[in-house]
mmCIF file of C-alpha atoms in Angstrom:
data_model
loop_
_atom_site.group_PDB
_atom_site.id
_atom_site.type_symbol
_atom_site.label_atom_id
_atom_site.label_comp_id
_atom_site.label_asym_id
_atom_site.label_seq_id
_atom_site.Cartn_x
_atom_site.Cartn_y
_atom_site.Cartn_z
ATOM 1 C CA MET L 188 57.043 -70.674 129.138
ATOM 2 C CA LYS L 189 57.829 -74.552 127.006
ATOM 3 C CA ILE L 190 60.384 -73.565 125.062
ATOM 4 C CA PRO L 191 62.951 -72.242 127.729
ATOM 5 C CA SER L 192 62.375 -75.311 129.650
ATOM 6 C CA ALA L 193 62.681 -77.933 127.381
ATOM 7 C CA PHE L 194 66.117 -75.920 126.570
ATOM 8 C CA THR L 195 66.905 -76.755 130.283
ATOM 9 C CA PHE L 196 65.628 -80.115 130.560
ATOM 10 C CA ILE L 197 67.948 -81.228 127.451
ATOM 11 C CA ALA L 198 70.755 -78.868 128.720
ATOM 12 C CA LEU L 199 70.922 -80.553 131.656
ATOM 13 C CA LEU L 200 70.188 -84.565 129.953
ATOM 14 C CA LEU L 201 73.663 -83.462 127.996
ATOM 15 C CA PHE L 202 75.716 -82.046 131.068
ATOM 16 C CA PHE L 203 74.425 -85.184 133.447
ATOM 17 C CA PRO L 204 76.854 -88.021 131.272
ATOM 18 C CA PHE L 205 80.050 -85.462 132.271
ATOM 19 C CA VAL L 206 79.490 -85.154 136.067
ATOM 20 C CA ILE L 207 78.554 -89.046 136.553
ATOM 21 C CA TYR L 208 82.548 -89.775 135.097
ATOM 22 C CA ALA L 209 83.876 -86.608 136.526
ATOM 23 C CA ARG L 210 83.968 -87.960 140.227
ATOM 24 C CA PRO L 211 87.133 -90.106 140.878
ATOM 25 C CA LYS L 212 88.223 -93.765 140.818
ATOM 26 C CA ILE L 213 87.182 -95.767 143.330
ATOM 27 C CA ALA L 214 90.822 -97.895 144.743
ATOM 28 C CA LEU L 215 90.842 -101.303 144.735
ATOM 29 C CA PRO L 216 90.240 -102.881 147.889
ATOM 30 C CA ASN L 217 93.050 -104.380 149.760
ATOM 31 C CA ASN L 218 92.451 -107.695 149.742
ATOM 32 C CA TYR L 219 94.353 -110.628 148.675
ATOM 33 C CA ILE L 220 93.700 -114.381 147.410
ATOM 34 C CA MET L 221 95.773 -117.447 148.288
ATOM 35 C CA LYS L 222 96.112 -120.150 146.089
ATOM 36 C CA SER L 223 98.051 -122.904 147.375
ATOM 37 C CA LYS L 224 100.041 -125.196 144.684
ATOM 38 C CA ASP L 225 102.100 -128.129 146.260
ATOM 39 C CA ASP L 226 105.609 -125.886 146.497
ATOM 40 C CA HIS L 227 104.468 -123.264 147.157
ATOM 41 C CA SER L 228 101.596 -120.819 147.441
ATOM 42 C CA GLU L 229 100.838 -117.692 145.815
ATOM 43 C CA ILE L 230 98.906 -114.216 146.706
ATOM 44 C CA PHE L 231 97.008 -112.879 144.771
ATOM 45 C CA SER L 232 95.544 -108.851 144.828
ATOM 46 C CA ALA L 233 92.843 -107.876 144.147
ATOM 47 C CA ASP L 234 93.853 -106.871 139.877
ATOM 48 C CA GLY L 235 94.478 -110.516 139.607
ATOM 49 C CA LYS L 236 98.223 -110.466 139.937
ATOM 50 C CA VAL L 237 100.279 -112.376 141.967
ATOM 51 C CA ALA L 238 101.825 -109.343 144.816
ATOM 52 C CA TYR L 239 103.636 -112.294 146.686
ATOM 53 C CA GLN L 240 104.732 -116.205 146.841
ATOM 54 C CA TYR L 241 105.953 -118.195 150.010
ATOM 55 C CA GLY L 242 106.877 -121.538 150.151
ATOM 56 C CA LEU L 243 107.883 -123.816 153.401
ATOM 57 C CA GLU L 244 111.586 -124.524 153.750
ATOM 58 C CA LEU L 245 112.340 -127.705 155.338
ATOM 59 C CA ASP L 246 115.551 -128.801 157.213
ATOM 60 C CA ALA L 247 116.781 -132.302 157.432
ATOM 61 C CA PRO L 248 117.053 -133.514 159.727
ATOM 62 C CA SER L 249 113.797 -132.249 162.078
ATOM 63 C CA THR L 250 114.794 -129.365 164.274
ATOM 64 C CA GLY L 251 111.179 -128.529 165.182
ATOM 65 C CA GLU L 252 111.865 -125.193 163.259
ATOM 66 C CA THR L 253 109.914 -124.454 160.010
ATOM 67 C CA ARG L 254 110.993 -121.698 157.552
ATOM 68 C CA ILE L 255 108.766 -119.989 155.076
ATOM 69 C CA THR L 256 110.327 -117.274 152.616
ATOM 70 C CA LEU L 257 108.108 -114.735 151.470
ATOM 71 C CA LYS L 258 108.910 -113.587 147.510
ATOM 72 C CA ASP L 259 107.323 -110.358 145.745
ATOM 73 C CA GLY L 260 105.331 -111.630 142.220
ATOM 74 C CA SER L 261 108.678 -111.200 140.615
ATOM 75 C CA THR L 262 110.108 -113.794 143.117
ATOM 76 C CA LYS L 263 112.641 -111.426 144.760
ATOM 77 C CA LYS L 264 113.401 -113.145 148.414
ATOM 78 C CA LEU L 265 111.395 -110.525 150.905
ATOM 79 C CA PHE L 266 112.731 -111.803 154.248
ATOM 80 C CA ASN L 267 112.025 -115.459 156.421
ATOM 81 C CA LEU L 268 109.799 -116.199 158.299
ATOM 82 C CA VAL L 269 110.766 -118.990 161.657
ATOM 83 C CA ALA L 270 108.454 -120.548 164.046
ATOM 84 C CA ASP L 271 110.667 -122.673 166.490
ATOM 85 C CA HIS L 272 107.091 -124.905 168.217
ATOM 86 C CA ASP L 273 106.217 -126.424 165.022
ATOM 87 C CA PHE L 274 105.993 -129.055 166.200
ATOM 88 C CA CYS L 275 102.970 -132.056 164.844
ATOM 89 C CA GLU L 276 101.069 -131.357 168.695
ATOM 90 C CA ASN L 277 100.618 -127.833 167.919
ATOM 91 C CA HIS L 278 97.455 -126.792 166.205
ATOM 92 C CA LYS L 279 98.794 -122.692 166.569
ATOM 93 C CA THR L 280 101.868 -121.469 164.340
ATOM 94 C CA THR L 281 103.260 -118.276 165.432
ATOM 95 C CA PHE L 282 106.488 -117.490 162.447
ATOM 96 C CA THR L 283 108.341 -114.526 163.484
ATOM 97 C CA GLN L 284 110.618 -112.736 161.291
ATOM 98 C CA ARG L 285 114.628 -112.994 163.206
ATOM 99 C CA LYS L 286 117.087 -110.138 163.202
ATOM 100 C CA GLY L 287 119.978 -111.454 161.008
ATOM 101 C CA LEU L 288 117.538 -113.870 158.684
ATOM 102 C CA SER L 289 117.146 -112.055 155.009
#
C-alpha cells in the first residue's frame, strides 16, 4: 500500500513544476515614468524603454501660447499640443490638439 501511494506522490512532485510554468505570462502594467531634462522630458514604459518624449516650443515674442511637441521613442513627431491661456498667473494649464497642426 505504501509503494503505490509513494509512486503517486513522486509523480505529482515531478508534474508540479510544469503546472506552475504552464500559465500565461502576465502583461506588464501600463504605467509610465517621467524623467525631466533641461530641454525635454522622457516618458519610460514599464519595460524601461523610452515610450514618448515631449518638449516645449517657446515663441518669441511671447503670445501667451505654449506648444508641446509629443514624439515617440524614436523621436518621430506624433503631434503638437497648444495651450492658449498659459500666462504666469494661471496655475492650471490645459493643452489641446488643434485641427491642422501636425
